[in-house]
Coordinates of C-alpha atoms and ligand atoms in Angstrom, one line a residue:
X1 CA 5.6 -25.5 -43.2
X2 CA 6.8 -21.8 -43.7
X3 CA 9.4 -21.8 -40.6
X4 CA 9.7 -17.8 -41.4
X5 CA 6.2 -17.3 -40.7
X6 CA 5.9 -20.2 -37.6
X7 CA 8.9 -17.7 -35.8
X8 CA 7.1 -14.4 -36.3
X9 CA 4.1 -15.4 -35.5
X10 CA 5.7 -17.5 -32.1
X11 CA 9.0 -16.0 -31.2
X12 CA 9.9 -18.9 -28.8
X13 CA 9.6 -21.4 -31.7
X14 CA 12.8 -18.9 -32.7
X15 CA 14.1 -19.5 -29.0
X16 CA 13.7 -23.1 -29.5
X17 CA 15.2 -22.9 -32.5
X18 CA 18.8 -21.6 -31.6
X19 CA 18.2 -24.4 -28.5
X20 CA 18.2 -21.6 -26.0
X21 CA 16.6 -23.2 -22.5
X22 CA 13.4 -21.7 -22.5
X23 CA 10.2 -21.7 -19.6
X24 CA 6.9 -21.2 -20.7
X25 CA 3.7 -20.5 -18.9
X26 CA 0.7 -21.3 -20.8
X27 CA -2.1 -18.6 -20.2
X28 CA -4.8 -20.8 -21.0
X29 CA -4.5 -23.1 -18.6
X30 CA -7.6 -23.4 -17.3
X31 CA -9.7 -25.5 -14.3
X32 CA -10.3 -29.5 -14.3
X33 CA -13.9 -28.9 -14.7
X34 CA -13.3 -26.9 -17.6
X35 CA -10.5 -29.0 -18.9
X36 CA -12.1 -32.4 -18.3
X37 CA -14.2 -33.0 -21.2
X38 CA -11.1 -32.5 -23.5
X39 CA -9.4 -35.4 -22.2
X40 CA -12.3 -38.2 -23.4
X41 CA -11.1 -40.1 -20.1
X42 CA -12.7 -39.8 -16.5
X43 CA -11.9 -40.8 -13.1
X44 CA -14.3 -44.3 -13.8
X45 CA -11.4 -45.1 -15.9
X46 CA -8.6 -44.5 -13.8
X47 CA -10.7 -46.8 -11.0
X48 CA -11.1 -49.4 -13.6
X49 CA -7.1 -49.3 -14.3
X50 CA -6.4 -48.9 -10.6
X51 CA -9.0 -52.5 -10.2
X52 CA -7.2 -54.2 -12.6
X53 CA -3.7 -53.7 -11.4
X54 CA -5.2 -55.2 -7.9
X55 CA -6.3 -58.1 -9.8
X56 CA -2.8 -58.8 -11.1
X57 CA -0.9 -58.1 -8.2
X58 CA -1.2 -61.7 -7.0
X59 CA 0.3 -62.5 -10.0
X60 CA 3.3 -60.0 -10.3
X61 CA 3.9 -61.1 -6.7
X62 CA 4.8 -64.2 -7.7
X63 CA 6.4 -63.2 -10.8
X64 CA 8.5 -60.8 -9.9
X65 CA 10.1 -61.4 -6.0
X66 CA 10.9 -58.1 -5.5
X67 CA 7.3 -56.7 -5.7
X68 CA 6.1 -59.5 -2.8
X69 CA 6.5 -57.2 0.3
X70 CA 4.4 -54.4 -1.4
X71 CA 1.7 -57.1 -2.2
X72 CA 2.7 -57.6 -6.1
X73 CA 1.9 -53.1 -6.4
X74 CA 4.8 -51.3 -8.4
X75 CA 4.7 -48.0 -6.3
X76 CA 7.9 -45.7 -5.5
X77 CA 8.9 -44.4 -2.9
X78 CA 8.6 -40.1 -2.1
X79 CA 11.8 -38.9 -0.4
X80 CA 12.4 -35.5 0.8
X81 CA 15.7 -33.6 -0.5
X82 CA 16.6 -31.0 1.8
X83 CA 20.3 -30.7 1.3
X84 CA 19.3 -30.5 -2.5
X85 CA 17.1 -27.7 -2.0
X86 CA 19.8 -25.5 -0.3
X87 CA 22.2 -26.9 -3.5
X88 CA 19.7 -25.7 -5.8
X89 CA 19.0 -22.2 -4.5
X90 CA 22.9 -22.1 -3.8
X91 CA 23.8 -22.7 -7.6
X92 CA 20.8 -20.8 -9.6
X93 CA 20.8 -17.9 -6.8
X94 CA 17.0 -18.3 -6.2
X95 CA 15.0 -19.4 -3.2
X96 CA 12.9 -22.1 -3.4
X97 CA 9.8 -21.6 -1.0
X98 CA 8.3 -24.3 0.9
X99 CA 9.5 -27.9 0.4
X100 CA 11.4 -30.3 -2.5
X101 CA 10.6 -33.6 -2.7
X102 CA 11.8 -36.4 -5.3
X103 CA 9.5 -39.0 -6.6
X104 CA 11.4 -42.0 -7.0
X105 CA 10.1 -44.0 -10.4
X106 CA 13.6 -44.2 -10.9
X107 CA 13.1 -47.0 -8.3
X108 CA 10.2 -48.8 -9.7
X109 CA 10.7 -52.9 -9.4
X110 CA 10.6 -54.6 -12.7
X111 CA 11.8 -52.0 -14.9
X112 CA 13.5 -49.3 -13.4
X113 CA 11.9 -46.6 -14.9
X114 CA 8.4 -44.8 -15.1
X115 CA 7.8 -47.2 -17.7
X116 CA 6.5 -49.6 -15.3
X117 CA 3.6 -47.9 -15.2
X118 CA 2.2 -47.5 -18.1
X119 CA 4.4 -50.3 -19.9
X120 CA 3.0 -52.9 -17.9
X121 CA -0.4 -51.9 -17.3
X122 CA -0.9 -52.1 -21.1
X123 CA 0.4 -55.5 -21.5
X124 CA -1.3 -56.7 -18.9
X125 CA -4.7 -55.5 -19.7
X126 CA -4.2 -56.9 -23.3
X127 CA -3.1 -60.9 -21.6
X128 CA -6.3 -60.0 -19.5
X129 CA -8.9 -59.9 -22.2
X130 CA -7.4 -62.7 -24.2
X131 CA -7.1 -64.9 -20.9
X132 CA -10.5 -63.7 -20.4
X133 CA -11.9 -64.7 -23.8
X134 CA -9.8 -67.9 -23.7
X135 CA -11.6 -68.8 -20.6
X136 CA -8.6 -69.2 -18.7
X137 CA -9.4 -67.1 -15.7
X138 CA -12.3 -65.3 -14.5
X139 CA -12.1 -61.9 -12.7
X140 CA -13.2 -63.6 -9.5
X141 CA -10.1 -66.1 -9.8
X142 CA -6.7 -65.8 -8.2
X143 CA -4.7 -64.2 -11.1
X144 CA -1.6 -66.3 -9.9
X145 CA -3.1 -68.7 -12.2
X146 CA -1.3 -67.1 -15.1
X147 CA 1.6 -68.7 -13.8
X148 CA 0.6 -72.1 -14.8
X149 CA 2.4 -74.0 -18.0
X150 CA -1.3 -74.1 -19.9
X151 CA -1.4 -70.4 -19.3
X152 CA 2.0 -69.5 -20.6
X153 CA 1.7 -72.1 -23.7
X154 CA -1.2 -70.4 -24.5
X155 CA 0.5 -66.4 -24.3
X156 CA 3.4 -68.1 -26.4
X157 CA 1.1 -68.4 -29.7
X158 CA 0.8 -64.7 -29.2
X159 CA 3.1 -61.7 -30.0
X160 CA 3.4 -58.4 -29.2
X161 CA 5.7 -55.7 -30.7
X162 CA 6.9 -52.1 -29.9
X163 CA 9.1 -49.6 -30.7
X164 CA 11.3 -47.6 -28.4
X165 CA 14.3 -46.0 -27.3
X166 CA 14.9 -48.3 -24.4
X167 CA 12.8 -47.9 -21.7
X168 CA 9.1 -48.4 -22.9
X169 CA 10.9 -51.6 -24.5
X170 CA 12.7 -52.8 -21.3
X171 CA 9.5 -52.5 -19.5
X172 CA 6.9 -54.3 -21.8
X173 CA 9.6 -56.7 -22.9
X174 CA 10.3 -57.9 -19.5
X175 CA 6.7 -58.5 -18.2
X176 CA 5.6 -59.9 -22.1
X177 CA 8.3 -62.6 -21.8
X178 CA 7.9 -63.6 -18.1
X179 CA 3.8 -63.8 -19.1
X180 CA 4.5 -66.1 -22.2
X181 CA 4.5 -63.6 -25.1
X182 CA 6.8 -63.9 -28.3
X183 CA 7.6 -60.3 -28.0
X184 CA 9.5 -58.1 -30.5
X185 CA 10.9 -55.3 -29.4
X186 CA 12.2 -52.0 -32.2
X187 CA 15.1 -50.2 -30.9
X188 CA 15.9 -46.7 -32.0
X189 CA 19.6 -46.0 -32.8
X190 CA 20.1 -44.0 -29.3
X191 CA 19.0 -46.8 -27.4
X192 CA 21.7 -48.4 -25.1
X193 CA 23.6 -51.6 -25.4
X194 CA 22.7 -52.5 -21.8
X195 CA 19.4 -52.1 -22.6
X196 CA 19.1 -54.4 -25.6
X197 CA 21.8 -56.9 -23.7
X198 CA 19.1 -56.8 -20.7
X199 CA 16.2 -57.8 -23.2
X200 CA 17.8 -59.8 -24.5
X201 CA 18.8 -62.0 -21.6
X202 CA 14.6 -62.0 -20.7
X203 CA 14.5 -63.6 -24.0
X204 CA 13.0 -60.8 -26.2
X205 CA 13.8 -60.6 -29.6
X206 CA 15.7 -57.4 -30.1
X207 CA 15.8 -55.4 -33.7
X208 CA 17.8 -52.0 -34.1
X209 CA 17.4 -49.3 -36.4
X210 CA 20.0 -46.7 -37.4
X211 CA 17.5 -43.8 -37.1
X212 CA 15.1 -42.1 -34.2
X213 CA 12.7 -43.2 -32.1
X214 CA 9.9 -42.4 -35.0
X215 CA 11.5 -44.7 -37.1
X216 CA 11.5 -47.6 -35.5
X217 CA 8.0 -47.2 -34.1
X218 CA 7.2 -46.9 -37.9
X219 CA 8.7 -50.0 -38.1
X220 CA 7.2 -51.9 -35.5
X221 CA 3.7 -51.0 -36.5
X222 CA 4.1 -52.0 -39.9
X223 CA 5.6 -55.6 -39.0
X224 CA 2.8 -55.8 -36.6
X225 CA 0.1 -54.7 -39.0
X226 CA 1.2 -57.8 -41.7
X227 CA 0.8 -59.9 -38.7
X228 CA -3.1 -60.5 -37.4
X229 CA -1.9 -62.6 -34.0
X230 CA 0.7 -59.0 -33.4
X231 CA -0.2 -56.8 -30.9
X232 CA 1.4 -53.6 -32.0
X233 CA 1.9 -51.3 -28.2
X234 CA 1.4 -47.5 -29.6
X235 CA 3.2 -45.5 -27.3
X236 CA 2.2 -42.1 -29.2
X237 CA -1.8 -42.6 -29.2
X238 CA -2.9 -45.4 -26.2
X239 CA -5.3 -44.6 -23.5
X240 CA -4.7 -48.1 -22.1
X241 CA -1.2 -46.5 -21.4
X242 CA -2.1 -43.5 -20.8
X243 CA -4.5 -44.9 -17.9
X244 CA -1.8 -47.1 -16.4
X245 CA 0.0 -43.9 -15.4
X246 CA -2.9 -42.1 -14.4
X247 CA -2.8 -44.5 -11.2
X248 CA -0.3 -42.8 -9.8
X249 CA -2.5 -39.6 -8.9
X250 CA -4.5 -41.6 -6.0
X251 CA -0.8 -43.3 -5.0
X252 CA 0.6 -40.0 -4.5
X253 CA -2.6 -38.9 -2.7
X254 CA -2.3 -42.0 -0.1
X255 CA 1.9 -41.2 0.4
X256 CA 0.8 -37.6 0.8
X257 CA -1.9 -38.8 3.7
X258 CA 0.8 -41.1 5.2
X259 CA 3.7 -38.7 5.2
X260 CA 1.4 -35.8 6.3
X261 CA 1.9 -33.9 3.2
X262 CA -1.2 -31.2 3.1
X263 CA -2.2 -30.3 -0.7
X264 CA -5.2 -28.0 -0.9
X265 CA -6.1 -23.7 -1.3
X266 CA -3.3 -23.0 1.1
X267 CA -1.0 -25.4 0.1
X268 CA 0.0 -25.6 -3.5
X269 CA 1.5 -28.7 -5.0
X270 CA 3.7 -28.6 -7.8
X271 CA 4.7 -31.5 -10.2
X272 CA 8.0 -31.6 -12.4
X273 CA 7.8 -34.1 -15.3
X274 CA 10.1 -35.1 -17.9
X275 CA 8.5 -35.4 -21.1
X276 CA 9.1 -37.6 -24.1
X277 CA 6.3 -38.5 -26.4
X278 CA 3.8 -37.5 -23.8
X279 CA 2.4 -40.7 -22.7
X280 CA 3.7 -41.3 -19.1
X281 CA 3.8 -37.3 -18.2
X282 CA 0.7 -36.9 -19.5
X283 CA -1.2 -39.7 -17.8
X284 CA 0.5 -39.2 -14.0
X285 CA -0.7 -35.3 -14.5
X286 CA -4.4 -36.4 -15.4
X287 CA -4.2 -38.4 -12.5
X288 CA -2.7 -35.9 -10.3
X289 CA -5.0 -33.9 -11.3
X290 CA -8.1 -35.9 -10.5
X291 CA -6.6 -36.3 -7.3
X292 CA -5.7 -32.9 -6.2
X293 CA -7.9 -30.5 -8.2
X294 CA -7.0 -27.1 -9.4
X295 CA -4.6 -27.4 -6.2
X296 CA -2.0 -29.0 -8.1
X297 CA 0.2 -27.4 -11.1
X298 CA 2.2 -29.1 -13.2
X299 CA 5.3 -28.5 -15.7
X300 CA 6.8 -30.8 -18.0
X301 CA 10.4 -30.7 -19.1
X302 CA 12.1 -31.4 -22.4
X303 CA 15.7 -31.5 -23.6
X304 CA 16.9 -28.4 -25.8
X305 CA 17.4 -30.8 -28.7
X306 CA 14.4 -32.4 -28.3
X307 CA 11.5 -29.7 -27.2
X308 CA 8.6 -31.9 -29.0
X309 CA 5.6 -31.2 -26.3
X310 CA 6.1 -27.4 -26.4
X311 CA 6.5 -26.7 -30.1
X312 CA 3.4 -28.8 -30.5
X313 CA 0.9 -27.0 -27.8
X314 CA 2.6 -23.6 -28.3
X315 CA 2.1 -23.7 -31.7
X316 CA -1.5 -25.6 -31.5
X317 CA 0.2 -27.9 -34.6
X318 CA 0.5 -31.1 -31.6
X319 CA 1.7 -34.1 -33.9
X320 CA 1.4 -32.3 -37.7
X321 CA 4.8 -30.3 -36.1
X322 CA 8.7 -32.4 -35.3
X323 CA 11.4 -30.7 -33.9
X324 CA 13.6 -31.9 -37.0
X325 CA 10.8 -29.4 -39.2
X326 CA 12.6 -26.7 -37.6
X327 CA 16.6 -27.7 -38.1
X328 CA 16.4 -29.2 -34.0
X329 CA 18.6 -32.6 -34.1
X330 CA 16.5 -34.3 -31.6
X331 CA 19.9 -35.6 -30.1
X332 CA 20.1 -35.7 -26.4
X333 CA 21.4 -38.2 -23.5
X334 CA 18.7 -38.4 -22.1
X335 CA 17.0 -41.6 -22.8
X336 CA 13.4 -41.5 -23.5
X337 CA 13.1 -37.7 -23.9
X338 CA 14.7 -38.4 -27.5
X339 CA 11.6 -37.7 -29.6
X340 CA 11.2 -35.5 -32.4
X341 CA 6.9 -35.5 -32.4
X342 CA 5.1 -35.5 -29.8
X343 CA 1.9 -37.2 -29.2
X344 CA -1.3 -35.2 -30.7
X345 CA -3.8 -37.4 -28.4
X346 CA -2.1 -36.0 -25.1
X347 CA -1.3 -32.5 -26.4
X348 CA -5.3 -31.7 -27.0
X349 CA -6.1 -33.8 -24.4
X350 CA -3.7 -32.5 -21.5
X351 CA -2.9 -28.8 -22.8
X352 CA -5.8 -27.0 -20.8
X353 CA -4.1 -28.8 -17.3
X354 CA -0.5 -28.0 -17.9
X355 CA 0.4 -24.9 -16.2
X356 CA 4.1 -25.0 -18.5
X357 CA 7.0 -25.9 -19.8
X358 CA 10.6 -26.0 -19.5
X359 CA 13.5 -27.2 -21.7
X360 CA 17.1 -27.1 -20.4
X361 CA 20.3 -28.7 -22.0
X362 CA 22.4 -31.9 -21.4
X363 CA 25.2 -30.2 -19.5
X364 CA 22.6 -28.9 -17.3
X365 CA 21.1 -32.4 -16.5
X366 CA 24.6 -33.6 -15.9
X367 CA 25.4 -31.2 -13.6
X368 CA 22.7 -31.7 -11.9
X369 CA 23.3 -35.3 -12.0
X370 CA 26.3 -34.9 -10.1
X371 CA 25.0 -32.1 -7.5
X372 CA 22.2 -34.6 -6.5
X373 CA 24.6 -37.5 -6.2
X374 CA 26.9 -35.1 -3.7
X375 CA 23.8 -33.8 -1.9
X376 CA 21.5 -36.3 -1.6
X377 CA 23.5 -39.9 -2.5
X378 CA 20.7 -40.6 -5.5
X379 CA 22.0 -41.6 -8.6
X380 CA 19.5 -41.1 -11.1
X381 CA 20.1 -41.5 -15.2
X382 CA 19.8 -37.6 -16.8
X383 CA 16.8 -37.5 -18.1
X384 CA 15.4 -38.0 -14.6
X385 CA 16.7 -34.8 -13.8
X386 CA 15.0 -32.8 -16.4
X387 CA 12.4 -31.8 -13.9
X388 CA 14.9 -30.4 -11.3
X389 CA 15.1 -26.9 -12.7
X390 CA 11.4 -26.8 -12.4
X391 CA 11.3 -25.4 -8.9
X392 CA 14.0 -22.4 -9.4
X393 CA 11.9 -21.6 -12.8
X394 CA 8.7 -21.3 -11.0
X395 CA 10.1 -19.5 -7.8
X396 CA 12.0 -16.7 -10.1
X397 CA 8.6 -15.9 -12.2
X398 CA 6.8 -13.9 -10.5
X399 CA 4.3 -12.6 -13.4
X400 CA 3.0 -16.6 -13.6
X401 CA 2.6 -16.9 -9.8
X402 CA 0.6 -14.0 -9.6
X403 CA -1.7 -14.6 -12.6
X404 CA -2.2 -18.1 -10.8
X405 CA -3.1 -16.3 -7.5
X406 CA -0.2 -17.7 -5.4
X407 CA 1.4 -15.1 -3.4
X408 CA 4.4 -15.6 -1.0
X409 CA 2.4 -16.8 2.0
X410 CA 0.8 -19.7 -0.1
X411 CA 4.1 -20.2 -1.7
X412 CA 6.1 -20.6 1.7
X413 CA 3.9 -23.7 2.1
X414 CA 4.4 -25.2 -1.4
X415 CA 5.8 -28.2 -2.4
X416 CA 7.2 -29.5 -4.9
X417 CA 7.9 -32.9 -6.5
X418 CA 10.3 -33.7 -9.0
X419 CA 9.3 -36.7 -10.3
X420 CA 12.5 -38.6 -10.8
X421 CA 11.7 -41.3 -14.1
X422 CA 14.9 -43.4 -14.9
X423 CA 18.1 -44.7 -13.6
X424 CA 17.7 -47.5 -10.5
X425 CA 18.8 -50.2 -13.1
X426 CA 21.9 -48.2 -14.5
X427 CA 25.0 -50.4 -14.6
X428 CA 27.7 -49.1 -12.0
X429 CA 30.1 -48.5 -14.9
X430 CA 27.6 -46.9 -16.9
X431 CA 26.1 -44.9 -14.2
X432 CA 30.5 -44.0 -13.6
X433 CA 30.4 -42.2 -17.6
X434 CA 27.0 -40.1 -16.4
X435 CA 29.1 -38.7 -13.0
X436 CA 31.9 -38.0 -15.0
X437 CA 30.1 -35.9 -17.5
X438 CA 29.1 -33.5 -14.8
X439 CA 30.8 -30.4 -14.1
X440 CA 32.2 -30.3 -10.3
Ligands
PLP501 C1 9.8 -42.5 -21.4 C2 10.4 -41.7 -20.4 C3 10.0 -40.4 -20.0 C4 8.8 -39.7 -20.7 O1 7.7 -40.5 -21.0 P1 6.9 -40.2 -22.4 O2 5.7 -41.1 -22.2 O3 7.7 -40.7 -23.5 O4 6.6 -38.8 -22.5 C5 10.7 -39.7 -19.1 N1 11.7 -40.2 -18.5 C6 12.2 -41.5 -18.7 C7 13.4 -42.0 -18.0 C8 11.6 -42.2 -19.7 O5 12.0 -43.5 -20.0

């Protein structure tokens, strides 16, 4: 990799570079029809994910209490954040038109995190086919079944293993061990000790690397691979995970519907994700996008340190390109943004239906941290907040909104949701060290 000719050739790689916060509209963005047969996935599939999650929501009601009253689904809550709008515009000096709203993953039962999406859906459709196979349950059966003793004696000649920097590994560690599994879960250096005490306590078996995220994925693949009963979770190439998160384009669509929330020609939608290794932003935005058409446009959002997603499309190098290639330290606080490469499947798959990118620094996602806290009362963990920029970044560029064909009038009936990934499980003490960090 010659980095001299990588800058001249794409002077934001050079902006990236020096870790200057950077936006960047793609110009080839381009319609679902047009985009759709790069993804290899179709709505059939997200309907098949969606069917099997109703299958096991029997189950997850009874396992997990505090999913009963919403019938065993793992769905967040939309909230609207007024006084943070007028904080926002306030601070950056920019109007944001029509409304801000604030998906709350950060809320998800189970987990705590967006990783209950994908996570689970992909442990749950692996215990599915071997229960299947086994001839433990039939589709037609109540899948409360998996409850029983034979059920779980049978999951606990089985193991599963990932690697992660805390989240993906709360989420599938949590629902592997309450299913049965002997699950193994790689932690990368960054990941926090609550975390791995929380794991542990569920009864997973917790191993920690010194290094990144990429290491100990490494790692957990290659104990996996020596192991034929292992099921090794790839959180950089699956389509089951992928999928899982894709649900959440027809749950947004029926919360939309509910809270009268119009999304069409008139009324533009715009979605703010943070981005890791791709998986979980990736997937909602596919599903989003089957849900709302050309009608919705999405960003995702990456730390300074750790600008994976961006380098990789911008550069059309997706996985064969790391942030570390360049001199970036892929250090950051925010948990689960801390990755060096991003995913090559959901770059070429997603990169015609992402209308850009933003990165923005830690202080920033402290700071804004803390101004959500004092406007709002949410207390979210900082990677969650990575999104929040979005709105003031899109509102300020006028040469992208008028290439997209969304003038003032359609703008004053925008809206805009951040989608908040992390934080409703943060210890109070912990959660204490993240206010303090923020700048008054
Ligand atoms: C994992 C994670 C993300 C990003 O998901 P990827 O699939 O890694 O891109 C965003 N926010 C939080 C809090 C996460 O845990």
């Amino acid at each position: 990799m010659n980095i001299h000719a990588l800058t001249e050739r794409f002077p934001l790689v050079q902006q990236l570079i020096k870790l200057e916060p950077i936006t960047w509209f793609n110009p080839n963005v381009t319609s679902l029809s047009d985009a759709l047969p790069y993804v290899g996935l179709s709505q059939a599939d997200v309907a098949d994910a969606s069917a099997r999650l109703t299958r096991f929501a029997p189950y997850l009601a009874k396992a997990f209490p505090e999913t009963l009253d919403a019938g065993g689904i793992i769905e967040s809550p939309i909230t609207s954040i007024p006084q943070m709008q007028a904080a926002l515009a306030e601070r950056f000096g920019q109007p944001i038109a029509g409304q801000l709203l604030l998906k709350l993953d950060s809320h998800l039962p189970i987990s705590g995190s967006i990783k209950a999406r994908g996570g689970i859906y992909e442990v749950l459709t692996h215990a599915d086919a071997l229960a299947l196979d086994a001839g433990l349950i039939t589709e037609q059966d109540d899948y409360a079944n998996l409850l029983s003793d034979e059920c779980r004696a049978f999951f606990a000649g089985k193991r599963i293993a990932v690697g992660s920097t805390g989240n993906l590994g709360l989420s599938i560690g949590i629902i592997s061990a309450r299913l049965g599994f002997d699950v193994t879960v790689h932690m990368s250096a960054d990941a926090r000790e609550w975390k791995k005490a929380k794991l542990r306590q569920h009864g997973v078996t917790v191993v920690e690397y010194e290094q990144d995220y990429g290491v100990a994925v490494e790692q957990g693949r290659q104990a996996a691979e020596a192991d034929p009963d292992c099921f090794f979770i790839d959180d950089e190439n699956s389509r089951t995970l992928f999928l899982g998160y894709a649900v959440a384009g027809e749950r947004v669509k029926a919360q939309f519907a509910r809270m009268g929330v119009v999304v069409d020609a008139e009324h533009p939608l715009f979605v703010y994700l943070p981005c890791g290794v791709g998986g979980g932003p990736g997937g909602v935005a596919f599903g989003l996008k089957l849900a709302f058409g050309d009608h919705v446009h999405i960003l995702f959002a990456e730390p300074t340190h750790s600008p994976c997603m961006v380098l990789g499309v911008h550069t059309g190098l997706h996985e064969g390109i790391a942030v570390q290639d360049l001199g970036i330290d892929n250090l950051t606080a925010a948990d689960g943004l801390a990755v060096g490469r991003p995913s090559g499947f959901v770059g070429r798959a997603m990169e015609r239906l992402i209308d850009g990118y933003l990165t923005l620094d830690d202080q920033q996602m402290y700071d804004l941290l803390g101004l959500l806290n004092h406007a709002e009362g949410i207390q979210l963990e900082p990677s969650a907040l990575a999104g929040m920029p979005g709105p003031v970044r899109v509102c300020a560029d006028t040469a992208y909104l008028e290439r997209m064909a969304l003038p003032p009038e359609k703008m004053a009936n925008a809206t805009h949701l951040v989608w908040a990934t992390g934080g409703g499980m943060v210890p109070a003490q912990e959660m204490a060290k993240y206010l303090a960090q923020a700048k008054a």
